Coordinates of C-alpha atoms and ligand atoms in Angstrom, one line a residue:
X1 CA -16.7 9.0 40.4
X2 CA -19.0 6.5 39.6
X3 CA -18.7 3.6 42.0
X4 CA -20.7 0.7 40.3
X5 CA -19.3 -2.4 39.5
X6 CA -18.4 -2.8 35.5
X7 CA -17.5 -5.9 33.6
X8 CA -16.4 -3.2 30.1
X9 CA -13.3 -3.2 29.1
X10 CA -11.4 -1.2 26.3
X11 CA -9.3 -2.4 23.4
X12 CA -7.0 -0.6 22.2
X13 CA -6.8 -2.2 18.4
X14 CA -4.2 -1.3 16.0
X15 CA -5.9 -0.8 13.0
X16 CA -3.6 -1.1 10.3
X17 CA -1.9 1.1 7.6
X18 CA -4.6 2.0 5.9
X19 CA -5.4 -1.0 3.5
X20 CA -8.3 -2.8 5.6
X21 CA -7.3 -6.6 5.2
X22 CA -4.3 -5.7 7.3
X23 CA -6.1 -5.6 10.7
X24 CA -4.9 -8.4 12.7
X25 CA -7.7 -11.2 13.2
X26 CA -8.0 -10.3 16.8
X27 CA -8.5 -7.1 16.1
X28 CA -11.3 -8.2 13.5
X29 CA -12.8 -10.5 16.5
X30 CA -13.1 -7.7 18.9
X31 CA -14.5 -5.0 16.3
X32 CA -17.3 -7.6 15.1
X33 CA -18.2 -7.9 19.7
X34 CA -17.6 -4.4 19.8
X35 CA -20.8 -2.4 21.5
X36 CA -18.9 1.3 21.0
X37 CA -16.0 2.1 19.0
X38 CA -14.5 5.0 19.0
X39 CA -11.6 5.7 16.0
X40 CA -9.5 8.2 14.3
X41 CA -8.7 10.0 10.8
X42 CA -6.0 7.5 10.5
X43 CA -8.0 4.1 10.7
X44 CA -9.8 3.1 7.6
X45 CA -13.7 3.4 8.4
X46 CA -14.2 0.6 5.8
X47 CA -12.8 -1.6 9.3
X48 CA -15.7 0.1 10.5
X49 CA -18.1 -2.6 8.8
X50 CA -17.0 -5.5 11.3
X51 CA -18.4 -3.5 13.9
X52 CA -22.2 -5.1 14.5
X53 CA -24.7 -2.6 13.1
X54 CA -26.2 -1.6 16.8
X55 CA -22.5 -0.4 17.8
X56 CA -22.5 3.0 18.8
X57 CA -19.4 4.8 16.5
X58 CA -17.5 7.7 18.0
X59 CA -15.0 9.5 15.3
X60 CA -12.5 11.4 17.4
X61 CA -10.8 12.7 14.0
X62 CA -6.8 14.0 14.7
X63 CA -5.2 15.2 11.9
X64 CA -1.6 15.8 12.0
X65 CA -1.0 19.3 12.0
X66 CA -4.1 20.2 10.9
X67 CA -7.3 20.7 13.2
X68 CA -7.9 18.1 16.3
X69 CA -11.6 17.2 16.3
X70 CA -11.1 15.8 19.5
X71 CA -7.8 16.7 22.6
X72 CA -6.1 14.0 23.5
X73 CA -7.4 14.8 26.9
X74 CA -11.0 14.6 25.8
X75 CA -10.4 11.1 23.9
X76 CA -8.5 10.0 27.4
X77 CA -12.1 11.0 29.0
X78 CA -14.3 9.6 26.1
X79 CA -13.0 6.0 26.5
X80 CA -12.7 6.0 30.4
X81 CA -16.2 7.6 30.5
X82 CA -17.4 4.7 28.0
X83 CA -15.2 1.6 29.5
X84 CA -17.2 2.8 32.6
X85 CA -20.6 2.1 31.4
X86 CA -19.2 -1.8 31.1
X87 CA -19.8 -1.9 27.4
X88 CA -16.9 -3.5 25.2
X89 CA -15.2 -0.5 24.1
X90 CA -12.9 -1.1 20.8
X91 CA -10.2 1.8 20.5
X92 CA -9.4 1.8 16.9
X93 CA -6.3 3.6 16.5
X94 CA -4.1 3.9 13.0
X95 CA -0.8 1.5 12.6
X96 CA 0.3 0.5 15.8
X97 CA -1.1 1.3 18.7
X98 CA 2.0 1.8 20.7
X99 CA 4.0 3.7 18.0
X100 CA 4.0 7.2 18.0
X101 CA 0.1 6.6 18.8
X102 CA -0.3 7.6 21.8
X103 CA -1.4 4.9 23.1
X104 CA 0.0 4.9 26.7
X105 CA -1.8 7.7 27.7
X106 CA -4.9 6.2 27.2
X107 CA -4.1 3.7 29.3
X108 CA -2.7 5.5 31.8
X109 CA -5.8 7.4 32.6
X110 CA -8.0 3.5 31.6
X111 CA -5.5 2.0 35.0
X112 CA -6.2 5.3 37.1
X113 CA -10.0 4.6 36.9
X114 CA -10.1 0.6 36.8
X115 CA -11.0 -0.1 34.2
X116 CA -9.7 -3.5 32.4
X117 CA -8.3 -3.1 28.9
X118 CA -6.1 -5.1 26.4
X119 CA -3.7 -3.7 23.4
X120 CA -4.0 -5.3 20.1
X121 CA -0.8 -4.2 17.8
X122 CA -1.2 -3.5 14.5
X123 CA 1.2 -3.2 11.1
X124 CA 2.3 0.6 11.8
X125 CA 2.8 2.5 8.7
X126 CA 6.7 2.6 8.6
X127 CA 6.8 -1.3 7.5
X128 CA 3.3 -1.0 5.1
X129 CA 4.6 1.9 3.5
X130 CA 7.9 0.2 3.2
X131 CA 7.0 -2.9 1.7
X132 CA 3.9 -1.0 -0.6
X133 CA 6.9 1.5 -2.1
X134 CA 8.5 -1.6 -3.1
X135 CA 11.7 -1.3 -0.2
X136 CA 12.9 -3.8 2.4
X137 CA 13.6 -1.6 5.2
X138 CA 16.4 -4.2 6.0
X139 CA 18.7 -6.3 3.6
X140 CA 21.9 -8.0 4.1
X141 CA 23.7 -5.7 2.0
X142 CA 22.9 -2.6 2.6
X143 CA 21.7 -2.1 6.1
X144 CA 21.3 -4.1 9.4
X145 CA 19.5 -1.6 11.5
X146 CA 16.4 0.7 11.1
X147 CA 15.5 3.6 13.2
X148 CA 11.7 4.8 13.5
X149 CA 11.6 8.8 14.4
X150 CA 9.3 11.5 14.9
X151 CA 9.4 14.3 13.2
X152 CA 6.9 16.3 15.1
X153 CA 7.8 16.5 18.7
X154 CA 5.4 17.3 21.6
X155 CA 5.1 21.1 21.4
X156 CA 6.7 23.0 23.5
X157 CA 10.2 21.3 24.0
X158 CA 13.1 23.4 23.3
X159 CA 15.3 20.8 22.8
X160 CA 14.8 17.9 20.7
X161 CA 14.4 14.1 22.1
X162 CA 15.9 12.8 19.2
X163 CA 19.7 12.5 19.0
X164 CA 19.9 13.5 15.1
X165 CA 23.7 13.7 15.4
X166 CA 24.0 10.3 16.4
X167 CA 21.4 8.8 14.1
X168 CA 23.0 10.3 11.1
X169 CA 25.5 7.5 10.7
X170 CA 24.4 5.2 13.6
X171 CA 21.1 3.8 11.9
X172 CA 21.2 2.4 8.3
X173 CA 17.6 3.2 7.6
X174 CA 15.8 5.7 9.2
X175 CA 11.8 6.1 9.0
X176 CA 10.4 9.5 10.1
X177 CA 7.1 9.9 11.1
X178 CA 5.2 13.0 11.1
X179 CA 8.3 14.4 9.5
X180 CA 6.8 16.7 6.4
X181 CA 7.0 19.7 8.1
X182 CA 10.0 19.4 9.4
X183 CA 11.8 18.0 6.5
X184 CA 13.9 20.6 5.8
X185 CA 15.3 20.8 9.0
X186 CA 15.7 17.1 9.7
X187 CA 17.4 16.5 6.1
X188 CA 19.8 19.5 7.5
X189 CA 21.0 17.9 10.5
X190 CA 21.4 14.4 9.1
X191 CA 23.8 16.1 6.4
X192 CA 25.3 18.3 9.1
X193 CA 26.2 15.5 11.2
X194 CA 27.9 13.1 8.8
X195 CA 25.2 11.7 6.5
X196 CA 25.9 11.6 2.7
X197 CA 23.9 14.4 0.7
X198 CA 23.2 11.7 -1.6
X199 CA 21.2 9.3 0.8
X200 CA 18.4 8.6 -1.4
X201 CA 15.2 8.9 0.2
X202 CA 11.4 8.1 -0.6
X203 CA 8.3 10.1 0.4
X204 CA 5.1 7.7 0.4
X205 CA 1.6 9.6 1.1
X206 CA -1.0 7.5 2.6
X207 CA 0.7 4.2 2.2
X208 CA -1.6 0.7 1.5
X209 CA -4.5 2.6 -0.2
X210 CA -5.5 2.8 -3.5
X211 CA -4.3 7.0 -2.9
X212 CA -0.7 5.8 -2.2
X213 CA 1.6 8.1 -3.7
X214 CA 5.2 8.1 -3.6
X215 CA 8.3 10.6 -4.6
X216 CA 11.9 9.4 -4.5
X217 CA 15.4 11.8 -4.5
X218 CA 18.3 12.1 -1.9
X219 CA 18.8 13.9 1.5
X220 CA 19.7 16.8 -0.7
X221 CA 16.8 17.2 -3.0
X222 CA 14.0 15.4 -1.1
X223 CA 12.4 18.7 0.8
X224 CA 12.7 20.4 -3.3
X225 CA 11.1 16.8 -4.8
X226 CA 7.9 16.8 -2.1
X227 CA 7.6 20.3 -2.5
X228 CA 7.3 20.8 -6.6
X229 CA 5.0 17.2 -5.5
X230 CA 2.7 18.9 -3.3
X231 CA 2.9 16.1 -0.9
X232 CA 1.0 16.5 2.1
X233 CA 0.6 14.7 5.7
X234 CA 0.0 11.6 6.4
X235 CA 3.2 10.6 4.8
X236 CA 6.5 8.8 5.7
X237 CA 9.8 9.7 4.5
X238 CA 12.0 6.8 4.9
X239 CA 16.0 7.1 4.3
X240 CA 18.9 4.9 3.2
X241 CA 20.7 3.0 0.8
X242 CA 17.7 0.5 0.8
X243 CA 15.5 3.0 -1.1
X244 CA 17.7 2.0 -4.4
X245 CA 16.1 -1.6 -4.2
X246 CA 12.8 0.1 -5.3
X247 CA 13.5 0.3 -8.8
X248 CA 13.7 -3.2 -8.6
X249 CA 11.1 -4.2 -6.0
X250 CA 8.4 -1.6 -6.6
X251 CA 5.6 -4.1 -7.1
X252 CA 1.9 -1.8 -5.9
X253 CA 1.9 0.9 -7.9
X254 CA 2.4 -0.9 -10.8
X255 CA -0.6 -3.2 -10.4
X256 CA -2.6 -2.8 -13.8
X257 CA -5.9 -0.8 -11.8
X258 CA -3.8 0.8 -9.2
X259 CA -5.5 4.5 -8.6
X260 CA -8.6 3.7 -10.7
X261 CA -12.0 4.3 -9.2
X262 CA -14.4 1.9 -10.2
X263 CA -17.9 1.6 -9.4
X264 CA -19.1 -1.8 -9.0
X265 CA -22.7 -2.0 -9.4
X266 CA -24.2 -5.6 -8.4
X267 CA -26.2 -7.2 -5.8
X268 CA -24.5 -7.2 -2.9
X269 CA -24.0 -10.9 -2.1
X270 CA -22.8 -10.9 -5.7
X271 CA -20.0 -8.0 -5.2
X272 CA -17.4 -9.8 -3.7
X273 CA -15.8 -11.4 -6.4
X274 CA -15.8 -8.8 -9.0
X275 CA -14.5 -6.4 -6.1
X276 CA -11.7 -8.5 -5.0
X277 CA -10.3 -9.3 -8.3
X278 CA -10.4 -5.8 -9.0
X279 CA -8.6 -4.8 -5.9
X280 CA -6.2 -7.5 -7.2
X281 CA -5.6 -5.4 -9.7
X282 CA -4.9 -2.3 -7.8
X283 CA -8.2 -0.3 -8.3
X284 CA -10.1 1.2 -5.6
X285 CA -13.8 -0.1 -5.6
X286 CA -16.9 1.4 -5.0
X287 CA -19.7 -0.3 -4.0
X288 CA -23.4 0.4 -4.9
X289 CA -25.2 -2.7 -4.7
X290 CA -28.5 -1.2 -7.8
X291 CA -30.1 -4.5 -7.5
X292 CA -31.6 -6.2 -4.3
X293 CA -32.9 -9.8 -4.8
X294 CA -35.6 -12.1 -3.9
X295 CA -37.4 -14.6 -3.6
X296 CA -41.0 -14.6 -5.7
X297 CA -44.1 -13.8 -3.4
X298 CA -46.3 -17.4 -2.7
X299 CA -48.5 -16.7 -5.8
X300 CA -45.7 -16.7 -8.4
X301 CA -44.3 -19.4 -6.9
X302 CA -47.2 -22.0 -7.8
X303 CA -45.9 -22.7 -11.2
X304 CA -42.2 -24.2 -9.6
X305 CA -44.7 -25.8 -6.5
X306 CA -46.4 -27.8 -9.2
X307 CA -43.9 -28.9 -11.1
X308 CA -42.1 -30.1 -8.0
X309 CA -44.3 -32.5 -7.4
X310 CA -44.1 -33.8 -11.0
X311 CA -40.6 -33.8 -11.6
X312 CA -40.0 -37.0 -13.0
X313 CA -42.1 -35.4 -16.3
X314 CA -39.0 -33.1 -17.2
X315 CA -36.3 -33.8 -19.2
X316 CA -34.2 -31.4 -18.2
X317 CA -33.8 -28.5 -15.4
X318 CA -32.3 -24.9 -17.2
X319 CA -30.7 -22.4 -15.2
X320 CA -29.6 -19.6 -16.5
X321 CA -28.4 -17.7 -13.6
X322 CA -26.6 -18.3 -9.6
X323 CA -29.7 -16.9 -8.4
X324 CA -31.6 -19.6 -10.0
X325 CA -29.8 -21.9 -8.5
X326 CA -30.3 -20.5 -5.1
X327 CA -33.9 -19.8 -4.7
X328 CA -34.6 -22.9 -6.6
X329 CA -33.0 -25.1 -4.0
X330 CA -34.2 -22.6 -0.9
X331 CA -38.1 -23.3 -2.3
X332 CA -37.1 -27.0 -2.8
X333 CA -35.9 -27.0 0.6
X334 CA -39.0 -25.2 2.2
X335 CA -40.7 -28.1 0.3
X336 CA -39.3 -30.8 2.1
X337 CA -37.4 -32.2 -0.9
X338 CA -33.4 -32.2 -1.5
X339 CA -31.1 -32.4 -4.5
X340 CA -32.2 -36.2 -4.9
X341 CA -36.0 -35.0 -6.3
X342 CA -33.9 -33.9 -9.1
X343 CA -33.0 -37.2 -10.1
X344 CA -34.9 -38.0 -12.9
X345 CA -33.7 -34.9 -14.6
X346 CA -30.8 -33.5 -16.4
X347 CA -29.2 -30.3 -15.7
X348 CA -27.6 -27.7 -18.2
X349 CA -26.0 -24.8 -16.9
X350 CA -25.6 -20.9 -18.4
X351 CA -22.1 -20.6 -17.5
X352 CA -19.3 -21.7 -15.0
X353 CA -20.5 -19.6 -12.5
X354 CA -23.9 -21.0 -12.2
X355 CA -22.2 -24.6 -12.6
X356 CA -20.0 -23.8 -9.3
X357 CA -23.2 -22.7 -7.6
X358 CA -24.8 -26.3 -8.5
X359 CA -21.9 -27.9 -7.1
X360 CA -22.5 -26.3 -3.4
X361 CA -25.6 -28.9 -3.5
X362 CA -23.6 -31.8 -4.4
X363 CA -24.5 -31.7 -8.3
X364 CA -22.8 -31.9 -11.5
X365 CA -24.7 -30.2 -14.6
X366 CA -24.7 -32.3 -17.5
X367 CA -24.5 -29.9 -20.1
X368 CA -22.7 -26.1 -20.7
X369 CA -22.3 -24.1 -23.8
X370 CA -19.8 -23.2 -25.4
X371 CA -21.4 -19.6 -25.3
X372 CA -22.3 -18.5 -21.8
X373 CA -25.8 -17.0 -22.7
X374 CA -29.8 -18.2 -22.9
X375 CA -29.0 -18.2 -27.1
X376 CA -26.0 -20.2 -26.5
X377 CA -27.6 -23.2 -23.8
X378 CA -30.6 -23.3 -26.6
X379 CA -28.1 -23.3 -29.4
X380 CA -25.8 -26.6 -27.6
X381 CA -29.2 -28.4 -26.5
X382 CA -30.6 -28.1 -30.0
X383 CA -27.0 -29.3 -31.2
X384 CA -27.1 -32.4 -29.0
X385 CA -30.4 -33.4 -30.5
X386 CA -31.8 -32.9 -26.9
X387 CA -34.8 -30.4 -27.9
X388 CA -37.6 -32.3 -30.1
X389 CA -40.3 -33.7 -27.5
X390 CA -38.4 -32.8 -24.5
X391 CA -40.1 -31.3 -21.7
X392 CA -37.9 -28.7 -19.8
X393 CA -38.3 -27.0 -16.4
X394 CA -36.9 -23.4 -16.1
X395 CA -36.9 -21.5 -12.9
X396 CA -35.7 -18.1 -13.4
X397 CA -36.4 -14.6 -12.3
X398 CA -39.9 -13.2 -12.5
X399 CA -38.8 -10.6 -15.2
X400 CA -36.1 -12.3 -18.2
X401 CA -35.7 -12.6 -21.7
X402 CA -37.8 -15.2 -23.8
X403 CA -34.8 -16.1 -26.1
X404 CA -34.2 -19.4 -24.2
X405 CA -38.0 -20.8 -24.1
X406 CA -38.6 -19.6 -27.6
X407 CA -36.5 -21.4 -29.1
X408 CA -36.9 -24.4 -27.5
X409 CA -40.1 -24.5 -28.3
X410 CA -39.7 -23.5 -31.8
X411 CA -37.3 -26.5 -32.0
X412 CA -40.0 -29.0 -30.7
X413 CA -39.9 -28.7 -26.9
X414 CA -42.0 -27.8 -23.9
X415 CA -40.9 -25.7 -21.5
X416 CA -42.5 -24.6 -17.9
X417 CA -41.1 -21.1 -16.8
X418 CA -41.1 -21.0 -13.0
X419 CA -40.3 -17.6 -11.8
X420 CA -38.3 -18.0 -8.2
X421 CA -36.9 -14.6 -7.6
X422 CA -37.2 -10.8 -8.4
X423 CA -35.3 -7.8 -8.9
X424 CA -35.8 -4.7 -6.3
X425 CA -34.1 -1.4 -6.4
X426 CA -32.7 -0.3 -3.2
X427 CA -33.1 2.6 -2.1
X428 CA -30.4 5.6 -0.9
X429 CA -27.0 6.7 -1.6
X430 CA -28.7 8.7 -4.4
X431 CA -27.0 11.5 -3.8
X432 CA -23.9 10.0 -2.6
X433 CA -23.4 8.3 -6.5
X434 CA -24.4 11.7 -7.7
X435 CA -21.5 13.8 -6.2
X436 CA -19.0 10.9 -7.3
X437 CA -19.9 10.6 -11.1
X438 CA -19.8 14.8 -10.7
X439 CA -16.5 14.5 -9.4
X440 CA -14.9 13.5 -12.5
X441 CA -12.6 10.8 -10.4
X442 CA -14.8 7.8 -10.8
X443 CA -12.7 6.1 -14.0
X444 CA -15.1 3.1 -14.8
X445 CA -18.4 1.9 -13.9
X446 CA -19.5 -2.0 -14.4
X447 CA -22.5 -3.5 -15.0
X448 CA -23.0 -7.7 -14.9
X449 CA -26.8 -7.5 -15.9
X450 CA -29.4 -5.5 -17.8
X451 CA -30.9 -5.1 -14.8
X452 CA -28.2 -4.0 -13.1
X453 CA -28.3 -1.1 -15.0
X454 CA -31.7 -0.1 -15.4
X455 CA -32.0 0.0 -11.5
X456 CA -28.6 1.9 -11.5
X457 CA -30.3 4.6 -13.6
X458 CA -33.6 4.7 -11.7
X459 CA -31.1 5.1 -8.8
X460 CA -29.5 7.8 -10.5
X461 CA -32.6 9.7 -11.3
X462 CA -31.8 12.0 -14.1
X463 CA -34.3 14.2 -14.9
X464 CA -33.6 13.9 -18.6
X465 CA -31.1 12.8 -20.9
X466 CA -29.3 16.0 -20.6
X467 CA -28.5 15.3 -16.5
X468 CA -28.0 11.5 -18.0
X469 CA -24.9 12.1 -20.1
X470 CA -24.0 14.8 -18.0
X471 CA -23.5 12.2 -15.5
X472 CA -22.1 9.6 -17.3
X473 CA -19.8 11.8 -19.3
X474 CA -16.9 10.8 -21.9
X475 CA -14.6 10.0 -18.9
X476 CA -16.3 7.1 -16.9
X477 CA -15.8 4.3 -18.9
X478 CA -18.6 2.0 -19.0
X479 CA -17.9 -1.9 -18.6
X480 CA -20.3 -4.4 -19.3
X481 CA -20.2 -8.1 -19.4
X482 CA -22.0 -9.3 -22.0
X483 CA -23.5 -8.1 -25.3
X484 CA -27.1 -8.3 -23.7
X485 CA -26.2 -5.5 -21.0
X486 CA -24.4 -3.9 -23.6
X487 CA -27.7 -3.3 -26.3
X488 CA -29.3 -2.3 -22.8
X489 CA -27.2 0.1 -22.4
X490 CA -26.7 1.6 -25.8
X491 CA -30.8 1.6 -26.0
X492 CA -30.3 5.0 -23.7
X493 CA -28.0 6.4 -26.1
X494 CA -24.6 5.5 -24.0
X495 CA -21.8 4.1 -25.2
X496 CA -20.0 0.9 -23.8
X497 CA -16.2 1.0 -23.5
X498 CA -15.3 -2.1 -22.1
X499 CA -16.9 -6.1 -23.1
X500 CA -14.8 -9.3 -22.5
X501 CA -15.6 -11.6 -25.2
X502 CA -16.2 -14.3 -22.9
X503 CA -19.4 -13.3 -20.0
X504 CA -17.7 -14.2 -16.7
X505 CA -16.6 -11.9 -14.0
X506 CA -13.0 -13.3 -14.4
X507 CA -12.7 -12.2 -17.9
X508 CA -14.7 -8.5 -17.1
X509 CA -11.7 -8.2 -14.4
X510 CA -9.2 -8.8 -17.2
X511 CA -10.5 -7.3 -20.0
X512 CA -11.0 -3.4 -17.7
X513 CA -7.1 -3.9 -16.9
X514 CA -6.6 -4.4 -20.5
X515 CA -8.2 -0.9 -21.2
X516 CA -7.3 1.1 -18.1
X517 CA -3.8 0.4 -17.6
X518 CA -2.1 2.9 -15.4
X519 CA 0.8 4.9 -16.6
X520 CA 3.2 3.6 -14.1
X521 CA 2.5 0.1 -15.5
X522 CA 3.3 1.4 -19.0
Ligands
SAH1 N1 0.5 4.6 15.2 C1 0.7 4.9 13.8 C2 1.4 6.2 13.6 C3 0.6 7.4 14.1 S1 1.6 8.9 13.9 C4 1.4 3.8 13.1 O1 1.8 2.8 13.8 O2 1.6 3.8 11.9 C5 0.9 9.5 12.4 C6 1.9 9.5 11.3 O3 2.0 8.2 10.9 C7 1.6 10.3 10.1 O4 1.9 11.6 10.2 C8 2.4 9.6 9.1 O5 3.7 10.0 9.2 C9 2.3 8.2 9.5 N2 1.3 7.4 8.8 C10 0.2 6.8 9.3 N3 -0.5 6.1 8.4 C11 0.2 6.4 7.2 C12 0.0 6.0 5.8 N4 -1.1 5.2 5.5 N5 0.8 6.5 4.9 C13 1.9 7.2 5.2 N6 2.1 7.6 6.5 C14 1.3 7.2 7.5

């Protein structure tokens, strides 16, 4: 064995349920130091994006029942051979990692060859599926004991470790894990040994994730119910009176979006917001970030340079986007200067969104249409009587609409566009997005800017209309937020489903739940 001294150390990190904001924050603060992480088919890899972008990732797969990418044996080697290297070694293992995980052995063999390690716990699956099927595993009333099981014992064993005969009436609820295969048989002996027949149980399939499915019936009918279901591993069938309180308590299935697939196409310092409000809302979100922003080269930044240094000469400072906002204040920044060079100017905003971002450098804006668009902040400045001989300073992106200038300038005023940032496709994922929209399981795409959706077709590259609407057929819904990304869009000969009548990301949120509610919400 290798005899050289090592400062590593393994974590063995319970990943959660499934849903990814259920890692513990320890666990999150060892995966974002992590220098090698090796996880399974249960963790979600979306955890995977704390790790640092340099950290080596090691899938070790296990499926239950199904085929073992990895032995136990070789995973026990993997991370002993890795902890010995001294790297930080995270161990990212499903639910808990010290039920029915395994997780022992690992160590067993990490203490054999010295090497240091520490054991994060995690939400196992029993509770997440639990509370996600809408059922307190305990409750005054009904039960004051739970009992977690296996279903699948070590193979090999003739006789079983688990005293079925004496759980049957000696635990109010039980949870089985691993117990599909065996269902038939476990129901049996629960019934045998003095359980009623009409012990309602539930079935939940990969509980905490937007493919969370769940089937309900009693110890008599359950093996029929998952059956005629088609309900496969990894699921949890838990049992007792407490399953009842889920026709009251069911609360995440019937979340507006829940099982819709929704492709969120933004920048992606901009996707947070519309993502989390849609996971709110139960939808599953996928990510492809069309549009990568920034700042202007040096020569197309001269316009905003000069007026810097004049701004007392401007009435008033436009923005019409967050973005705006941002690269104005970076350039003013790289200038020397700070919000109090804007002084001598008033501010008008597009929208509430582009007013927050103000406020992050200590500003208020002084004027906001009633109408969140370039049309509407030219319409309320004209209103106010603030256009005739005004002299207005506009920093926007390099390539925009001329609605705004024009007609300020057609109402008397004089206005400096100073372009401050651009719009670059990013490249990849082509043919990732491809296979998706092919799928026919993608239920809504969303787009929060013409260009976001003229980089999302040159992302797309269709050959010709044909492949176009071929992949954008009648069954993705398309979701836009305002009418100007809407006539961009129906300039290619696509129809838009989905517009909120007000342009904010809140109201785009609202207005896809409005159209796409689920069944079980019905
Ligand atoms: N250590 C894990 C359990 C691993 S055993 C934990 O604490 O949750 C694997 C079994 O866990 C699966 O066969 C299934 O019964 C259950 N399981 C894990 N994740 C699940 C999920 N998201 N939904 C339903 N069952 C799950």
């Amino acid at each position: 064995m290798n005899n050289t001294p090592h400062k590593g150390k393994v974590y063995l990190v319970g990943a959660g349920p499934g849903d990814p904001n259920l890692i513990t924050l320890r666990g999150k603060f060892l995966l974002e130091r992590a220098e090698v992480v090796v996880y399974d088919y249960l963790a979600n890899s979306k955890l995977l994006n704390h790790a640092p972008a340099e950290a080596e990732l090691v899938y070790v797969g296990k499926k239950g029942g199904g085929l073992h990418a990895m032995s136990q044996e070789e995973i026990n080697r993997l991370l002993v051979e890795h902890g010995l290297t001294g790297k930080r070694v995270v161990r990212l293992k499903g639910g808990d990692p010290f039920i029915f995980g395994r997780g022992a052995e690992e160590i067993e063999e990490l203490v054999k060859a010295g090497i240091p390690f520490e054991v994060v716990p995690g939400v196992t699956s029993a509770t997440a599926a639990a509370t996600y099927a809408g059922i307190p595993i305990t409750h005054r009333d009904y039960t004051a004991s739970v009992a977690f099981v296996t279903g699948h014992e070590a193979p090999g064993k003739t006789e079983s470790n688990v005293a079925w005969d004496k759980l049957a009436t000696g635990a109010g609820t039980i949870v089985v894990y691993m117990g599909i295969k065996n269902l038939p048989v476990i129901t049996k002996k629960l019934i045998d040994n003095g359980r009623s027949p009409d012990t309602p149980v539930a079935v939940v399939r990969w509980a905490s994730t937007p493919q969370q499915r769940s089937v309900v019936g009693t110890l008599a009918t359950i093996t029929e119910v998952v059956a005629q279901a088609k309900i496969a591993p990894p699921a949890l069938v838990i049992i007792g009176e407490v399953v009842k309180l889920r026709e009251t308590i069911d609360w995440y299935e019937h979340r507006p979006l829940f099982g819709k697939r929704i492709i969120v196409t933004r920048t992606r310092e901009q996707a947070s917001e519309l993502v989390s409000k849609l996971e709110e809302y139960g939808a599953e979100c996928l990510e492809y970030p069309t549009i990568h922003i920034e700042a202007v080269g040096e020569a197309d930044s001269a316009v905003l340079d000069a007026a810097l240094t004049d701004l007392a000469t401007y009435n008033w400072l436009l923005f019409t986007s967050l973005n705006a906002v941002t690269y104005f204040f970076k350039r003013l920044q790289e200038k020397g200067l700070d919000s109090r060079a804007l002084a001598p100017c008033k501010i008008a905003v597009v929208g509430k969104a582009t007013g927050d971002e103000l406020g992050k450098y200590g500003l208020c804006a002084d004027l906001l249409p009633e109408k969140f668009t370039g049309e509407g902040l030219a319409e309320a400045l004209i209103a106010a009587g603030e256009v005739q001989g005004k002299r207005f300073l506009l920093p926007r992106a390099l390539k925009a609409m001329d609605i705004l200038p024009e007609m300020l300038e057609d109402a008397g005023g004089a206005v400096t566009v100073a372009p401050v940032y651009q719009n670059v496709p990013p490249q990849g994922r082509k043919d990732e997005l491809r296979t998706e929209l092919r799928s026919g399981t993608v239920d809504v795409i969303t787009f929060t800017s013409s260009s976001t959706f003229t980089n999302f077709l040159t992302m797309l590259d269709a050959k010709d209309e044909a492949e176009l609407h071929e992949l954008l057929h009648d069954k993705v819904k398309i979701a836009v937020i305002g009418p100007v990304t809407a006539e961009t869009v129906r300039k290619q000969g696509l129809k838009v489903d989905i517009q909120p009548e007000r342009y904010t990301i809140d109201d785009l949120a609202d207005a896809i739940a409005a159209q796409c509610r689920s069944k079980a919400s019905v």
